[in-house]
Amino acid sequence: GPVEPGNGHEFLMIASAPMRSIVVREFGAPSVMQVEESATPAPGAAQVLVRVHAAGVNPVDTYIRSGVYAIKPALPFTPGIDGAGVVEAVGSDVTTWKKGDRVYLFNDNSGTPRTGTYADHMLCGPTQIGRLPGNVSFAQGAAIGVPYGTVYYALLRRAQARPGETILIHGASGGVGIAAVQAARALGMTVIGTAGTERGMGAVEDAGAHVVVNHRTDGYVDAITKATHGRGADVILEMNAHLNLDKDLTLLARQGRLVLIGNRGRIEIDPRAIMAREATVTGMVLFNMPAAEFAWVHAAIGAGLANGTLRPVVNRELPLAEAPAAHDAVLESGAVGKIVLVP
Ligand code: NAP
């Protein structure tokens, strides 16, 4: 900590408070996440130290913590990809950020090491933060990186979506879904969104969907067909492919494009449905997105946050120590928007 002269002959050491983080020492159940204290690090020459005010909880955080995901960090590690806060210090080579800047955090796949966001401080590279406008809260800032990054890449690169087209967002009330509805609406698409609860349907409508359908009711597939006047959707973003892929293929327009975003199992499909429509079924994984794509994706996000077309929705804020409860909650259905940890 800083050294200040005392009023006598000696110097008084004012030790800075230790940093608090969630640490995972072994893969497993949510309870493997424990709060630990350590010294707050100083940024290296090319690094930024951020005081984290909110950390976003994504479903993928739970897959990584349990050790079943393709990405297995070296132990011990601090979880968390998304977050928001204020720049506390920058290394000597960093010219793009300064102390006091409000920022949101994301992983840009550049390979630059970064620490987890489930902590009151984190280290990252200067291309792994975006400017957080004053009209966006820290909790909202923690709901940006994975959801909005996924949406812009899926929508504009993988689906090649165009203004005037019709899009079905299947699972529109969650972190990714709400982001997708806002982005597609701002692009000038006709937006159909699904949710499983009344509250979820309200959130999808508030986000800007033209048509909202409950995916837990009988006949909802017919309702979607009807909403497209029998043509089908030009683009589908699918959050639960293991449940919906076979149905989705019947909901696509000719030359339609389906992007698989979420999947938790196997499913049987009829390939003829793809043939007949000359449809494209494509997938994406944010961690495989080429690093070169992040600049345009985050330029789009920055513009949308600043002009108010992107308005991240926060479901619940929990203290950092309740990370295990947050991991249980993020896998439950019926939630609306993001779960956020407050260090
Ligand atoms: P989330 O916040 O938990 O949202 C899940 C959404 O799925 C909710 O809208 C939920 O609606 C909906 N849903 C539940 N049952 C459904 C059904 N039978 N049919 C259609 N929708 C249904 O999760 P998220 O953060 O938005 O992520 C969504 C999925 O995408 C997760 O599996 C996540 O792992 C994955 N993901 C993948 C990538 C990637 O790079 N590929 C990136 C981000 C996320 P109700 O609860 O109202 O029913």
Short mmCIF file of C-alpha atoms and ligand atoms in Angstrom, two decimals:
data_model
loop_
_atom_site.label_atom_id
_atom_site.label_comp_id
_atom_site.label_asym_id
_atom_site.label_seq_id
_atom_site.Cartn_x
_atom_site.Cartn_y
_atom_site.Cartn_z
CA GLY A 1 0.00 0.00 0.00
CA PRO A 2 0.97 3.65 -0.18
CA VAL A 3 3.45 4.98 2.36
CA GLU A 4 2.51 8.23 4.06
CA PRO A 5 4.64 10.31 6.39
CA GLY A 6 3.48 10.12 9.99
CA ASN A 7 3.34 13.19 12.23
CA GLY A 8 6.39 12.01 14.20
CA HIS A 9 9.66 10.62 12.92
CA GLU A 10 8.35 7.33 11.60
CA PHE A 11 6.43 6.30 8.51
CA LEU A 12 2.98 4.81 8.71
CA MET A 13 2.18 1.92 6.36
CA ILE A 14 -1.41 2.08 5.17
CA ALA A 15 -1.94 -1.42 3.90
CA SER A 16 -4.47 -1.63 1.08
CA ALA A 17 -7.33 -3.99 1.88
CA PRO A 18 -6.76 -7.51 0.58
CA MET A 19 -8.55 -8.54 -2.60
CA ARG A 20 -11.49 -10.96 -2.25
CA SER A 21 -12.12 -13.53 -4.97
CA ILE A 22 -13.96 -16.77 -5.55
CA VAL A 23 -11.38 -19.52 -5.94
CA VAL A 24 -11.97 -23.01 -7.39
CA ARG A 25 -9.32 -25.50 -6.16
CA GLU A 26 -11.00 -28.62 -7.61
CA PHE A 27 -13.66 -29.12 -10.30
CA GLY A 28 -17.06 -30.15 -8.98
CA ALA A 29 -20.36 -29.01 -7.46
CA PRO A 30 -21.15 -25.30 -6.90
CA SER A 31 -19.80 -25.60 -3.32
CA VAL A 32 -16.22 -25.84 -4.67
CA MET A 33 -16.45 -22.03 -5.08
CA GLN A 34 -15.10 -20.41 -1.90
CA VAL A 35 -14.17 -16.81 -1.09
CA GLU A 36 -10.45 -16.30 -0.48
CA GLU A 37 -8.34 -13.25 0.29
CA SER A 38 -5.05 -12.37 -1.40
CA ALA A 39 -2.92 -9.31 -2.13
CA THR A 40 -4.34 -6.99 -4.78
CA PRO A 41 -2.04 -7.34 -7.82
CA ALA A 42 -0.37 -4.46 -9.66
CA PRO A 43 -0.88 -4.38 -13.46
CA GLY A 44 2.00 -5.47 -15.69
CA ALA A 45 3.19 -3.08 -18.43
CA ALA A 46 0.48 -4.18 -20.91
CA GLN A 47 -2.25 -4.83 -18.33
CA VAL A 48 -5.23 -3.04 -16.82
CA LEU A 49 -6.35 -3.49 -13.20
CA VAL A 50 -10.14 -3.13 -12.87
CA ARG A 51 -12.09 -2.67 -9.64
CA VAL A 52 -15.01 -5.03 -10.37
CA HIS A 53 -18.41 -3.75 -9.18
CA ALA A 54 -20.51 -6.54 -10.71
CA ALA A 55 -19.77 -9.97 -12.21
CA GLY A 56 -22.14 -11.65 -14.68
CA VAL A 57 -23.08 -15.31 -14.22
CA ASN A 58 -23.35 -17.27 -17.48
CA PRO A 59 -24.44 -20.91 -17.91
CA VAL A 60 -20.97 -21.68 -19.30
CA ASP A 61 -19.42 -20.68 -15.94
CA THR A 62 -21.21 -23.71 -14.43
CA TYR A 63 -19.97 -26.07 -17.18
CA ILE A 64 -16.38 -24.87 -16.65
CA ARG A 65 -16.62 -25.13 -12.83
CA SER A 66 -17.88 -28.71 -13.01
CA GLY A 67 -14.92 -29.75 -15.22
CA VAL A 68 -17.07 -31.21 -18.03
CA TYR A 69 -16.51 -28.41 -20.56
CA ALA A 70 -14.02 -28.36 -23.45
CA ILE A 71 -12.19 -25.53 -21.66
CA LYS A 72 -10.54 -26.70 -18.42
CA PRO A 73 -8.56 -23.92 -16.73
CA ALA A 74 -5.49 -24.81 -14.69
CA LEU A 75 -6.35 -25.11 -10.99
CA PRO A 76 -6.77 -23.08 -8.89
CA PHE A 77 -8.71 -20.44 -10.82
CA THR A 78 -11.24 -17.64 -10.33
CA PRO A 79 -14.37 -18.10 -12.47
CA GLY A 80 -16.18 -15.44 -14.46
CA ILE A 81 -15.95 -14.00 -17.96
CA ASP A 82 -18.30 -11.03 -17.73
CA GLY A 83 -18.24 -8.06 -15.39
CA ALA A 84 -18.16 -4.30 -15.08
CA GLY A 85 -16.32 -1.77 -12.99
CA VAL A 86 -13.82 1.06 -12.99
CA VAL A 87 -10.21 1.12 -14.17
CA GLU A 88 -8.05 1.37 -11.05
CA ALA A 89 -4.56 1.33 -12.60
CA VAL A 90 -2.93 0.80 -16.00
CA GLY A 91 0.51 -0.50 -17.00
CA SER A 92 3.09 1.80 -18.60
CA ASP A 93 2.34 0.56 -22.16
CA VAL A 94 -1.43 1.10 -21.93
CA THR A 95 -2.52 4.31 -23.66
CA THR A 96 -6.20 3.56 -24.42
CA TRP A 97 -7.50 3.51 -20.83
CA LYS A 98 -6.96 5.57 -17.71
CA LYS A 99 -7.79 5.39 -14.02
CA GLY A 100 -11.47 6.16 -13.45
CA ASP A 101 -12.82 4.89 -16.81
CA ARG A 102 -16.12 2.97 -16.48
CA VAL A 103 -15.78 -0.33 -18.36
CA TYR A 104 -17.35 -3.72 -19.05
CA LEU A 105 -15.19 -6.84 -19.33
CA PHE A 106 -15.12 -9.60 -21.93
CA ASN A 107 -12.84 -12.35 -23.20
CA ASP A 108 -11.58 -11.40 -26.69
CA ASN A 109 -10.00 -14.81 -27.53
CA SER A 110 -6.67 -13.03 -28.09
CA GLY A 111 -4.95 -15.38 -25.67
CA THR A 112 -3.98 -12.44 -23.46
CA PRO A 113 -4.15 -13.80 -19.90
CA ARG A 114 -6.96 -12.40 -17.76
CA THR A 115 -8.13 -13.29 -14.27
CA GLY A 116 -11.74 -14.17 -13.42
CA THR A 117 -14.48 -11.61 -12.78
CA TYR A 118 -15.84 -13.28 -9.61
CA ALA A 119 -13.56 -10.99 -7.57
CA ASP A 120 -13.37 -7.38 -6.46
CA HIS A 121 -10.32 -6.79 -8.71
CA MET A 122 -9.19 -8.36 -11.97
CA LEU A 123 -6.33 -8.06 -14.45
CA CYS A 124 -6.93 -8.05 -18.21
CA GLY A 125 -5.54 -6.73 -21.48
CA PRO A 126 -6.61 -3.38 -22.96
CA THR A 127 -8.61 -5.11 -25.75
CA GLN A 128 -10.66 -7.06 -23.20
CA ILE A 129 -12.68 -4.08 -21.94
CA GLY A 130 -15.26 -1.83 -23.54
CA ARG A 131 -16.46 1.62 -22.52
CA LEU A 132 -19.52 1.51 -20.25
CA PRO A 133 -21.65 4.62 -20.89
CA GLY A 134 -23.03 6.55 -17.91
CA ASN A 135 -26.60 5.44 -18.71
CA VAL A 136 -25.68 1.76 -18.15
CA SER A 137 -25.31 0.48 -14.55
CA PHE A 138 -22.47 -1.79 -13.42
CA ALA A 139 -24.97 -4.66 -12.96
CA GLN A 140 -26.13 -4.15 -16.55
CA GLY A 141 -22.49 -3.95 -17.63
CA ALA A 142 -21.99 -7.45 -16.19
CA ALA A 143 -24.70 -8.71 -18.58
CA ILE A 144 -22.94 -7.68 -21.80
CA GLY A 145 -19.85 -9.70 -22.76
CA VAL A 146 -21.05 -13.26 -23.40
CA PRO A 147 -24.72 -12.55 -24.25
CA TYR A 148 -24.29 -9.58 -26.58
CA GLY A 149 -21.03 -10.90 -28.03
CA THR A 150 -22.79 -14.15 -28.90
CA VAL A 151 -25.77 -12.35 -30.38
CA TYR A 152 -23.90 -10.00 -32.73
CA TYR A 153 -21.65 -12.76 -34.02
CA ALA A 154 -24.57 -15.19 -34.46
CA LEU A 155 -26.84 -12.61 -36.05
CA LEU A 156 -24.54 -10.73 -38.39
CA ARG A 157 -21.76 -13.23 -39.18
CA ARG A 158 -23.25 -16.72 -38.83
CA ALA A 159 -26.84 -15.95 -39.93
CA GLN A 160 -26.03 -13.00 -42.23
CA ALA A 161 -29.27 -11.40 -40.97
CA ARG A 162 -30.68 -8.45 -42.92
CA PRO A 163 -33.12 -5.63 -42.10
CA GLY A 164 -36.65 -6.56 -43.18
CA GLU A 165 -36.18 -10.28 -42.53
CA THR A 166 -38.16 -12.23 -39.94
CA ILE A 167 -36.31 -13.80 -37.01
CA LEU A 168 -37.41 -16.37 -34.43
CA ILE A 169 -35.53 -16.14 -31.14
CA HIS A 170 -36.27 -19.47 -29.47
CA GLY A 171 -35.61 -18.87 -25.77
CA ALA A 172 -35.83 -15.08 -25.78
CA SER A 173 -36.24 -14.33 -22.05
CA GLY A 174 -32.73 -15.26 -20.88
CA GLY A 175 -29.44 -13.42 -21.05
CA VAL A 176 -28.77 -14.20 -24.71
CA GLY A 177 -32.43 -14.04 -25.77
CA ILE A 178 -33.16 -10.53 -24.51
CA ALA A 179 -29.95 -9.29 -26.11
CA ALA A 180 -30.98 -10.95 -29.38
CA VAL A 181 -34.43 -9.37 -29.39
CA GLN A 182 -32.97 -5.88 -28.84
CA ALA A 183 -30.25 -6.29 -31.47
CA ALA A 184 -32.58 -7.77 -34.11
CA ARG A 185 -35.21 -5.09 -33.50
CA ALA A 186 -32.61 -2.32 -33.78
CA LEU A 187 -31.44 -3.86 -37.06
CA GLY A 188 -34.94 -3.54 -38.52
CA MET A 189 -36.03 -7.18 -38.42
CA THR A 190 -39.49 -8.54 -37.61
CA VAL A 191 -38.92 -10.27 -34.27
CA ILE A 192 -40.73 -13.31 -32.85
CA GLY A 193 -39.55 -14.31 -29.37
CA THR A 194 -40.48 -17.21 -27.07
CA ALA A 195 -40.54 -17.54 -23.27
CA GLY A 196 -41.97 -20.06 -20.80
CA THR A 197 -43.60 -17.77 -18.22
CA GLU A 198 -45.84 -14.69 -18.16
CA ARG A 199 -42.97 -12.64 -16.70
CA GLY A 200 -40.62 -13.88 -19.37
CA MET A 201 -43.10 -13.04 -22.10
CA GLY A 202 -43.42 -9.52 -20.68
CA ALA A 203 -39.64 -9.08 -20.75
CA VAL A 204 -39.46 -10.27 -24.36
CA GLU A 205 -42.16 -7.78 -25.32
CA ASP A 206 -40.37 -4.97 -23.42
CA ALA A 207 -37.16 -5.86 -25.30
CA GLY A 208 -38.97 -5.09 -28.56
CA ALA A 209 -40.40 -8.33 -29.96
CA HIS A 210 -43.30 -7.86 -32.39
CA VAL A 211 -44.77 -11.27 -31.50
CA VAL A 212 -44.30 -13.20 -28.22
CA VAL A 213 -45.17 -16.89 -27.91
CA ASN A 214 -45.08 -19.20 -24.86
CA HIS A 215 -42.93 -22.26 -25.70
CA ARG A 216 -44.61 -24.25 -22.94
CA THR A 217 -48.10 -24.14 -24.49
CA ASP A 218 -49.55 -26.65 -26.98
CA GLY A 219 -49.80 -25.27 -30.47
CA TYR A 220 -47.06 -22.67 -30.07
CA VAL A 221 -45.33 -23.94 -33.22
CA ASP A 222 -48.52 -23.23 -35.18
CA ALA A 223 -48.68 -19.76 -33.62
CA ILE A 224 -45.17 -19.03 -34.92
CA THR A 225 -46.04 -20.31 -38.42
CA LYS A 226 -49.11 -18.09 -38.39
CA ALA A 227 -47.07 -15.07 -37.29
CA THR A 228 -44.89 -15.52 -40.40
CA HIS A 229 -48.01 -15.86 -42.62
CA GLY A 230 -46.97 -19.46 -43.34
CA ARG A 231 -43.62 -18.42 -44.86
CA GLY A 232 -41.43 -19.39 -41.91
CA ALA A 233 -38.61 -17.40 -40.33
CA ASP A 234 -35.60 -16.27 -42.36
CA VAL A 235 -33.39 -16.63 -39.29
CA ILE A 236 -33.73 -18.73 -36.12
CA LEU A 237 -31.48 -18.36 -33.07
CA GLU A 238 -31.91 -21.53 -30.96
CA MET A 239 -31.06 -21.68 -27.22
CA ASN A 240 -32.25 -25.30 -26.65
CA ALA A 241 -31.40 -27.26 -29.77
CA HIS A 242 -31.70 -30.66 -28.03
CA LEU A 243 -35.40 -29.91 -27.53
CA ASN A 244 -36.28 -27.82 -30.55
CA LEU A 245 -34.08 -28.49 -33.58
CA ASP A 246 -36.53 -30.87 -35.30
CA LYS A 247 -39.42 -28.38 -34.88
CA ASP A 248 -37.21 -25.46 -35.91
CA LEU A 249 -36.51 -27.03 -39.30
CA THR A 250 -40.24 -26.83 -40.07
CA LEU A 251 -40.30 -23.18 -38.99
CA LEU A 252 -37.59 -22.01 -41.42
CA ALA A 253 -38.36 -20.08 -44.59
CA ARG A 254 -36.75 -21.04 -47.91
CA GLN A 255 -33.04 -20.15 -47.81
CA GLY A 256 -33.48 -19.76 -44.05
CA ARG A 257 -30.52 -19.82 -41.65
CA LEU A 258 -30.59 -21.48 -38.25
CA VAL A 259 -27.87 -20.78 -35.69
CA LEU A 260 -27.38 -23.29 -32.87
CA ILE A 261 -26.43 -21.33 -29.74
CA GLY A 262 -27.49 -23.59 -26.83
CA ASN A 263 -27.61 -27.39 -26.70
CA ARG A 264 -27.62 -29.89 -23.81
CA GLY A 265 -28.16 -33.27 -25.48
CA ARG A 266 -28.97 -35.29 -28.61
CA ILE A 267 -32.01 -35.02 -30.90
CA GLU A 268 -33.43 -36.80 -33.94
CA ILE A 269 -34.16 -34.62 -36.99
CA ASP A 270 -35.56 -35.02 -40.50
CA PRO A 271 -32.82 -33.85 -42.92
CA ARG A 272 -35.41 -33.53 -45.71
CA ALA A 273 -36.74 -30.40 -43.98
CA ILE A 274 -33.33 -28.76 -44.56
CA MET A 275 -33.12 -29.99 -48.19
CA ALA A 276 -36.59 -28.82 -49.15
CA ARG A 277 -35.93 -25.30 -47.87
CA GLU A 278 -32.36 -25.11 -49.07
CA ALA A 279 -31.75 -24.05 -45.49
CA THR A 280 -28.46 -23.55 -43.69
CA VAL A 281 -27.98 -24.99 -40.22
CA THR A 282 -24.93 -23.54 -38.57
CA GLY A 283 -23.45 -23.35 -35.11
CA MET A 284 -21.24 -21.12 -33.05
CA VAL A 285 -19.21 -21.18 -29.87
CA LEU A 286 -18.10 -17.84 -28.50
CA PHE A 287 -14.73 -19.28 -27.42
CA ASN A 288 -14.06 -20.29 -31.04
CA MET A 289 -14.95 -16.89 -32.50
CA PRO A 290 -11.87 -15.53 -34.29
CA ALA A 291 -10.15 -12.79 -32.28
CA ALA A 292 -10.34 -10.46 -35.32
CA GLU A 293 -14.17 -10.38 -35.05
CA PHE A 294 -14.22 -8.80 -31.58
CA ALA A 295 -13.49 -5.27 -32.75
CA TRP A 296 -16.64 -4.94 -34.89
CA VAL A 297 -18.79 -6.92 -32.47
CA HIS A 298 -17.88 -4.59 -29.58
CA ALA A 299 -18.15 -1.48 -31.76
CA ALA A 300 -21.77 -2.50 -32.44
CA ILE A 301 -22.38 -3.17 -28.75
CA GLY A 302 -20.81 0.16 -27.73
CA ALA A 303 -23.01 2.09 -30.17
CA GLY A 304 -26.16 0.25 -29.05
CA LEU A 305 -25.45 0.86 -25.36
CA ALA A 306 -24.79 4.55 -25.95
CA ASN A 307 -27.92 5.13 -28.06
CA GLY A 308 -30.13 3.09 -25.74
CA THR A 309 -31.20 0.36 -28.17
CA LEU A 310 -29.29 -2.19 -26.06
CA ARG A 311 -30.59 -2.28 -22.49
CA PRO A 312 -29.23 -5.30 -20.56
CA VAL A 313 -31.81 -6.72 -18.12
CA VAL A 314 -30.69 -7.79 -14.63
CA ASN A 315 -32.70 -10.46 -12.87
CA ARG A 316 -31.03 -10.68 -9.45
CA GLU A 317 -27.97 -9.29 -7.68
CA LEU A 318 -26.31 -11.59 -5.11
CA PRO A 319 -23.24 -11.04 -2.88
CA LEU A 320 -20.00 -12.62 -4.15
CA ALA A 321 -20.05 -15.32 -1.45
CA GLU A 322 -23.36 -16.59 -2.87
CA ALA A 323 -21.73 -17.71 -6.13
CA PRO A 324 -22.81 -21.34 -5.44
CA ALA A 325 -26.49 -20.29 -5.20
CA ALA A 326 -26.06 -18.19 -8.36
CA HIS A 327 -24.76 -21.26 -10.23
CA ASP A 328 -27.80 -23.29 -9.18
CA ALA A 329 -30.13 -20.44 -10.16
CA VAL A 330 -28.65 -19.83 -13.62
CA LEU A 331 -29.57 -23.38 -14.67
CA GLU A 332 -33.19 -23.12 -13.49
CA SER A 333 -35.86 -22.24 -16.02
CA GLY A 334 -38.24 -19.33 -15.67
CA ALA A 335 -35.60 -16.72 -14.82
CA VAL A 336 -35.74 -13.41 -16.70
CA GLY A 337 -32.49 -11.65 -17.57
CA LYS A 338 -29.10 -12.01 -15.88
CA ILE A 339 -27.91 -13.09 -12.45
CA VAL A 340 -25.15 -10.81 -11.19
CA LEU A 341 -22.67 -11.17 -8.31
CA VAL A 342 -21.68 -8.06 -6.36
CA PRO A 343 -18.15 -8.30 -4.89
P1 NAP B 1 -30.63 -18.34 -19.74
O1 NAP B 1 -30.51 -16.93 -19.32
O2 NAP B 1 -30.77 -19.42 -18.73
O3 NAP B 1 -31.88 -18.44 -20.76
C1 NAP B 1 -32.40 -19.68 -21.23
C2 NAP B 1 -33.54 -19.40 -22.17
O4 NAP B 1 -34.01 -20.65 -22.72
C3 NAP B 1 -34.74 -18.76 -21.48
O5 NAP B 1 -35.31 -17.82 -22.35
C4 NAP B 1 -35.68 -19.95 -21.30
O6 NAP B 1 -37.04 -19.56 -21.21
C5 NAP B 1 -35.43 -20.67 -22.59
N1 NAP B 1 -36.01 -22.01 -22.63
C6 NAP B 1 -36.19 -22.88 -21.62
N2 NAP B 1 -36.84 -23.98 -22.11
C7 NAP B 1 -37.04 -23.77 -23.42
C8 NAP B 1 -37.65 -24.51 -24.47
N3 NAP B 1 -38.18 -25.72 -24.24
N4 NAP B 1 -37.67 -23.97 -25.71
C9 NAP B 1 -37.13 -22.78 -25.95
N5 NAP B 1 -36.53 -22.03 -25.01
C10 NAP B 1 -36.50 -22.52 -23.76
O7 NAP B 1 -29.38 -18.75 -20.63
P2 NAP B 1 -28.57 -17.84 -21.69
O8 NAP B 1 -27.44 -17.20 -21.01
O9 NAP B 1 -29.54 -17.00 -22.42
O10 NAP B 1 -27.99 -18.99 -22.62
C11 NAP B 1 -28.88 -19.80 -23.38
C12 NAP B 1 -28.16 -21.06 -23.85
O11 NAP B 1 -27.17 -20.70 -24.80
C13 NAP B 1 -27.43 -21.83 -22.74
O12 NAP B 1 -27.53 -23.21 -23.00
C14 NAP B 1 -26.00 -21.36 -22.89
O13 NAP B 1 -25.08 -22.31 -22.42
C15 NAP B 1 -25.91 -21.19 -24.39
N6 NAP B 1 -24.89 -20.21 -24.83
C16 NAP B 1 -24.07 -20.59 -25.83
C17 NAP B 1 -23.14 -19.71 -26.34
C18 NAP B 1 -22.27 -20.10 -27.48
O14 NAP B 1 -21.22 -19.52 -27.68
N7 NAP B 1 -22.67 -21.08 -28.27
C19 NAP B 1 -23.02 -18.43 -25.79
C20 NAP B 1 -23.89 -18.06 -24.77
C21 NAP B 1 -24.83 -18.97 -24.30
P3 NAP B 1 -37.98 -19.95 -19.93
O15 NAP B 1 -37.10 -20.20 -18.76
O16 NAP B 1 -38.86 -18.75 -19.77
O17 NAP B 1 -38.73 -21.17 -20.34
#
